[in-house]
Amino acid sequence: MNATLEKNFELFARRISLSQHELDDALERAKEICQFLSQDPTVQECKITGSMARSTAIRGFSDVDIVAALSPSASTRSTPYSIAARLLDALRPRYQEAHISENTVRISFTQGPDVDVIPAIPDTVNPAGGLIYKIPSPDQSRWNTYAPEERNQEINRKGALLGNEFIHLIKIIKWWSKQHGQPIASYEIENIASATFSGRMPSITRAIVEFFETAEHSSKGRQKGHFSSISEARNIANKALQCERQGDMRGALDHWGSLLGDQFSSVVS
């Protein structure tokens, strides 16, 4: 891979990542919320998970995820809506700005990442490690299964095996997705990246192309507009890679800038 492109992508990944100070502040805020929830007798366990725990958070978009596991007595005969409402009632005395957002209770802050508290009912033990929970679906009409520890372990394992380029790839695709109406959810991005790369990691430019190829092939049933966004992204990334192979670095940078937006273009300039 051309050294100029490699440096630009490294700078871009750094730019869209949380600084250590921002990460520490976000985690400290989440710990305070967990400590407050632990005083509620219906909350059995509270722990931080999500992109903050997997080092895949991006600046300006990633929230802090907390799993609040309810005790068996509180979960008896609960509905997806009722456990979210119960968690909201528990948080409101301290966090007035808390509100239900899809299947979480979101606590919004004027500065720094928001915190999403996921109401969860312990269900079974996951053979891969950790518990499997039942959590409300986004429309609160049914239960979904959720295995946060399994995902944390898989992404952290792949990061250790494949290096920083794997984590950078996830952050870059998350940034692209957020800039384009989120055609691929953040958890999906992590799943696709993990499935696409097993024993080796290509250059970041080739990895982005391979990611979009996999995403396009696995997009059956996706909204038409989202599929079009993924297909267009794959096309632009391919053009950028072709320019790189032909030694046309200016053309490659222009294509990557059109795909990733002003934050990438300003790194180049």
Tab-separated table of C-alpha atoms in Angstrom, residues 17-240:
chain	number	residue	atom	x	y	z
A	17	SER	CA	-11.616	8.126	17.415
A	18	LEU	CA	-12.287	9.320	20.935
A	19	SER	CA	-9.254	10.682	22.720
A	20	GLN	CA	-8.177	8.872	25.879
A	21	HIS	CA	-9.549	11.787	27.906
A	22	GLU	CA	-12.923	11.574	26.151
A	23	LEU	CA	-13.040	7.813	26.638
A	24	ASP	CA	-12.126	8.069	30.320
A	25	ASP	CA	-14.822	10.714	30.898
A	26	ALA	CA	-17.455	8.627	29.102
A	27	LEU	CA	-16.600	5.491	31.082
A	28	GLU	CA	-16.562	7.414	34.364
A	29	ARG	CA	-20.032	8.765	33.593
A	30	ALA	CA	-21.258	5.250	32.870
A	31	LYS	CA	-19.752	3.942	36.130
A	32	GLU	CA	-21.610	6.630	38.085
A	33	ILE	CA	-24.890	5.569	36.467
A	34	CYS	CA	-24.163	1.919	37.265
A	35	GLN	CA	-23.432	2.813	40.885
A	36	PHE	CA	-26.728	4.678	41.113
A	37	LEU	CA	-28.666	1.781	39.569
A	38	SER	CA	-27.014	-0.746	41.882
A	39	GLN	CA	-28.906	0.848	44.759
A	40	ASP	CA	-32.211	-0.234	43.205
A	41	PRO	CA	-33.244	-3.631	44.607
A	42	THR	CA	-34.675	-4.738	41.246
A	43	VAL	CA	-31.343	-4.309	39.431
A	44	GLN	CA	-29.285	-7.482	39.755
A	45	GLU	CA	-26.227	-6.377	37.771
A	46	CYS	CA	-25.083	-3.385	35.767
A	47	LYS	CA	-22.119	-3.384	33.392
A	48	ILE	CA	-20.637	-1.357	30.556
A	49	THR	CA	-20.628	-2.944	27.115
A	50	GLY	CA	-20.874	-1.893	23.455
A	51	SER	CA	-18.324	-0.054	21.343
A	52	MET	CA	-16.707	1.639	24.351
A	53	ALA	CA	-15.841	-1.776	25.751
A	54	ARG	CA	-14.582	-2.977	22.359
A	55	SER	CA	-12.498	0.099	21.426
A	56	THR	CA	-14.624	0.652	18.290
A	57	ALA	CA	-16.365	3.877	19.363
A	58	ILE	CA	-16.230	6.913	17.067
A	59	ARG	CA	-16.273	10.560	18.029
A	60	GLY	CA	-19.609	12.377	17.794
A	61	PHE	CA	-21.729	9.283	17.181
A	62	SER	CA	-21.013	6.482	19.651
A	63	ASP	CA	-22.978	6.286	22.885
A	64	VAL	CA	-22.010	4.388	26.009
A	65	ASP	CA	-24.023	1.172	26.395
A	66	ILE	CA	-24.910	-0.207	29.807
A	67	VAL	CA	-26.683	-3.507	30.411
A	68	ALA	CA	-28.969	-3.330	33.452
A	69	ALA	CA	-29.967	-6.885	34.359
A	70	LEU	CA	-33.163	-7.067	36.394
A	71	SER	CA	-33.528	-9.519	39.248
A	72	PRO	CA	-35.750	-12.565	38.644
A	73	SER	CA	-38.492	-11.174	40.889
A	74	ALA	CA	-38.656	-7.948	38.880
A	75	SER	CA	-38.668	-9.775	35.549
A	76	THR	CA	-41.586	-12.136	36.332
A	77	ARG	CA	-44.439	-11.504	33.899
A	78	SER	CA	-42.652	-8.428	32.541
A	79	THR	CA	-43.312	-7.208	29.014
A	80	PRO	CA	-40.680	-5.570	26.793
A	81	TYR	CA	-42.323	-2.196	27.365
A	82	SER	CA	-42.794	-2.610	31.106
A	83	ILE	CA	-39.129	-3.323	31.884
A	84	ALA	CA	-38.065	-0.241	29.910
A	85	ALA	CA	-40.638	1.843	31.798
A	86	ARG	CA	-39.485	0.314	35.099
A	87	LEU	CA	-35.886	1.236	34.361
A	88	LEU	CA	-36.916	4.769	33.396
A	89	ASP	CA	-38.682	5.171	36.751
A	90	ALA	CA	-35.524	4.006	38.527
A	91	LEU	CA	-33.324	6.538	36.712
A	92	ARG	CA	-35.573	9.604	36.724
A	93	PRO	CA	-34.942	10.707	40.345
A	94	ARG	CA	-31.274	11.359	39.508
A	95	TYR	CA	-31.358	11.794	35.703
A	96	GLN	CA	-34.320	13.992	34.775
A	97	GLU	CA	-33.329	13.987	31.112
A	98	ALA	CA	-33.699	10.193	30.846
A	99	HIS	CA	-36.212	8.992	28.250
A	100	ILE	CA	-37.113	5.805	26.411
A	101	SER	CA	-35.422	5.571	23.008
A	102	GLU	CA	-36.429	2.447	21.082
A	103	ASN	CA	-35.323	-0.439	23.317
A	104	THR	CA	-33.118	1.548	25.726
A	105	VAL	CA	-33.420	4.257	28.320
A	106	ARG	CA	-31.273	7.079	26.985
A	107	ILE	CA	-29.659	9.654	29.217
A	108	SER	CA	-28.677	12.681	27.137
A	109	PHE	CA	-25.856	15.037	28.027
A	110	THR	CA	-24.917	18.429	26.597
A	111	GLN	CA	-21.259	17.393	26.389
A	112	GLY	CA	-19.784	14.001	25.676
A	113	PRO	CA	-21.495	10.782	24.595
A	114	ASP	CA	-25.033	9.956	25.693
A	115	VAL	CA	-25.603	6.807	27.734
A	116	ASP	CA	-28.002	4.048	26.626
A	117	VAL	CA	-29.141	1.801	29.460
A	118	ILE	CA	-30.415	-1.507	28.070
A	119	PRO	CA	-33.039	-3.225	30.248
A	120	ALA	CA	-32.250	-6.932	30.230
A	121	ILE	CA	-33.548	-10.174	31.703
A	122	PRO	CA	-30.951	-12.937	32.256
A	123	ASP	CA	-32.030	-15.932	30.193
A	124	THR	CA	-29.390	-18.628	29.695
A	125	VAL	CA	-25.636	-19.120	30.016
A	126	ASN	CA	-23.751	-18.701	26.760
A	127	PRO	CA	-21.314	-21.599	26.100
A	128	ALA	CA	-18.972	-19.038	24.503
A	129	GLY	CA	-18.907	-17.031	27.712
A	130	GLY	CA	-21.172	-14.714	29.658
A	131	LEU	CA	-24.947	-14.595	29.868
A	132	ILE	CA	-27.540	-14.425	27.135
A	133	TYR	CA	-30.218	-11.864	27.914
A	134	LYS	CA	-33.694	-11.100	26.712
A	135	ILE	CA	-33.999	-7.421	25.784
A	136	PRO	CA	-36.856	-5.454	24.203
A	137	SER	CA	-36.934	-5.216	20.411
A	138	PRO	CA	-36.581	-1.644	19.068
A	139	ASP	CA	-40.378	-1.320	18.746
A	140	GLN	CA	-40.853	-2.971	22.185
A	141	SER	CA	-43.263	-5.536	20.698
A	142	ARG	CA	-41.206	-8.663	21.410
A	143	TRP	CA	-38.064	-10.007	23.058
A	144	ASN	CA	-34.692	-10.178	21.294
A	145	THR	CA	-31.698	-12.191	22.450
A	146	TYR	CA	-28.535	-10.319	23.346
A	147	ALA	CA	-25.103	-11.784	24.152
A	148	PRO	CA	-22.816	-8.784	24.822
A	149	GLU	CA	-19.902	-10.718	26.280
A	150	GLU	CA	-19.690	-12.986	23.235
A	151	ARG	CA	-19.439	-9.980	20.917
A	152	ASN	CA	-16.933	-8.227	23.171
A	153	GLN	CA	-14.735	-11.310	23.239
A	154	GLU	CA	-14.948	-11.876	19.479
A	155	ILE	CA	-14.066	-8.299	18.496
A	156	ASN	CA	-11.305	-8.041	21.105
A	157	ARG	CA	-9.899	-11.402	19.969
A	158	LYS	CA	-9.915	-10.329	16.324
A	159	GLY	CA	-8.313	-7.019	17.243
A	160	ALA	CA	-5.496	-8.825	19.061
A	161	LEU	CA	-5.039	-11.231	16.128
A	162	LEU	CA	-5.312	-8.782	13.220
A	163	GLY	CA	-3.977	-5.603	14.807
A	164	ASN	CA	-5.033	-1.968	14.774
A	165	GLU	CA	-6.022	-2.112	11.101
A	166	PHE	CA	-9.019	-4.284	12.023
A	167	ILE	CA	-10.270	-1.786	14.621
A	168	HIS	CA	-9.539	1.121	12.260
A	169	LEU	CA	-11.619	-0.567	9.555
A	170	ILE	CA	-14.624	-0.898	11.866
A	171	LYS	CA	-14.369	2.758	12.909
A	172	ILE	CA	-14.042	3.949	9.305
A	173	ILE	CA	-17.089	1.961	8.153
A	174	LYS	CA	-19.088	3.140	11.167
A	175	TRP	CA	-18.185	6.725	10.243
A	176	TRP	CA	-19.256	6.173	6.634
A	177	SER	CA	-22.529	4.567	7.759
A	178	LYS	CA	-23.403	7.387	10.169
A	179	GLN	CA	-22.716	9.934	7.417
A	180	HIS	CA	-25.082	8.123	5.025
A	181	GLY	CA	-28.201	7.501	7.102
A	182	GLN	CA	-26.830	4.316	8.725
A	183	PRO	CA	-27.477	1.734	5.983
A	184	ILE	CA	-25.536	-0.732	8.174
A	185	ALA	CA	-26.086	-0.766	11.937
A	186	SER	CA	-22.988	-0.530	14.132
A	187	TYR	CA	-23.336	-4.053	15.520
A	188	GLU	CA	-23.735	-5.349	11.942
A	189	ILE	CA	-20.536	-3.615	10.891
A	190	GLU	CA	-18.639	-5.415	13.632
A	191	ASN	CA	-20.224	-8.744	12.666
A	192	ILE	CA	-19.459	-8.337	8.944
A	193	ALA	CA	-15.863	-7.264	9.621
A	194	SER	CA	-15.347	-10.223	11.934
A	195	ALA	CA	-16.788	-12.652	9.367
A	196	THR	CA	-14.811	-11.160	6.460
A	197	PHE	CA	-11.339	-11.275	8.013
A	198	SER	CA	-10.108	-14.386	9.770
A	199	GLY	CA	-6.374	-15.102	9.736
A	200	ARG	CA	-4.936	-12.073	7.992
A	201	MET	CA	-5.658	-8.399	7.445
A	202	PRO	CA	-4.997	-6.812	4.042
A	203	SER	CA	-4.114	-3.139	3.594
A	204	ILE	CA	-6.829	-0.806	4.857
A	205	THR	CA	-7.829	0.210	1.319
A	206	ARG	CA	-8.236	-3.402	0.199
A	207	ALA	CA	-10.000	-4.237	3.473
A	208	ILE	CA	-12.627	-1.527	2.877
A	209	VAL	CA	-13.327	-2.931	-0.589
A	210	GLU	CA	-13.633	-6.480	0.767
A	211	PHE	CA	-15.926	-5.291	3.555
A	212	PHE	CA	-18.340	-3.615	1.124
A	213	GLU	CA	-18.268	-6.651	-1.151
A	214	THR	CA	-19.317	-8.870	1.763
A	215	ALA	CA	-21.924	-6.345	2.912
A	216	GLU	CA	-23.394	-6.124	-0.591
A	217	HIS	CA	-23.608	-9.911	-0.948
A	218	SER	CA	-25.306	-10.233	2.455
A	219	SER	CA	-27.808	-7.417	1.896
A	220	LYS	CA	-30.819	-9.553	0.940
A	221	GLY	CA	-33.914	-8.083	2.546
A	222	ARG	CA	-32.293	-4.730	3.276
A	223	GLN	CA	-34.156	-1.528	2.425
A	224	LYS	CA	-33.664	-0.542	-1.211
A	225	GLY	CA	-32.075	2.791	-0.315
A	226	HIS	CA	-29.646	1.141	2.089
A	227	PHE	CA	-28.670	-1.491	-0.458
A	228	SER	CA	-28.030	1.274	-3.015
A	229	SER	CA	-25.792	3.122	-0.544
A	230	ILE	CA	-23.737	-0.012	0.091
A	231	SER	CA	-23.468	-0.788	-3.626
A	232	GLU	CA	-22.378	2.770	-4.422
A	233	ALA	CA	-19.807	2.688	-1.623
A	234	ARG	CA	-18.384	-0.574	-2.945
A	235	ASN	CA	-18.142	0.973	-6.417
A	236	ILE	CA	-16.318	4.098	-5.181
A	237	ALA	CA	-13.940	2.047	-3.013
A	238	ASN	CA	-13.125	-0.165	-6.009
A	239	LYS	CA	-12.353	2.875	-8.154
A	240	ALA	CA	-10.077	4.225	-5.430
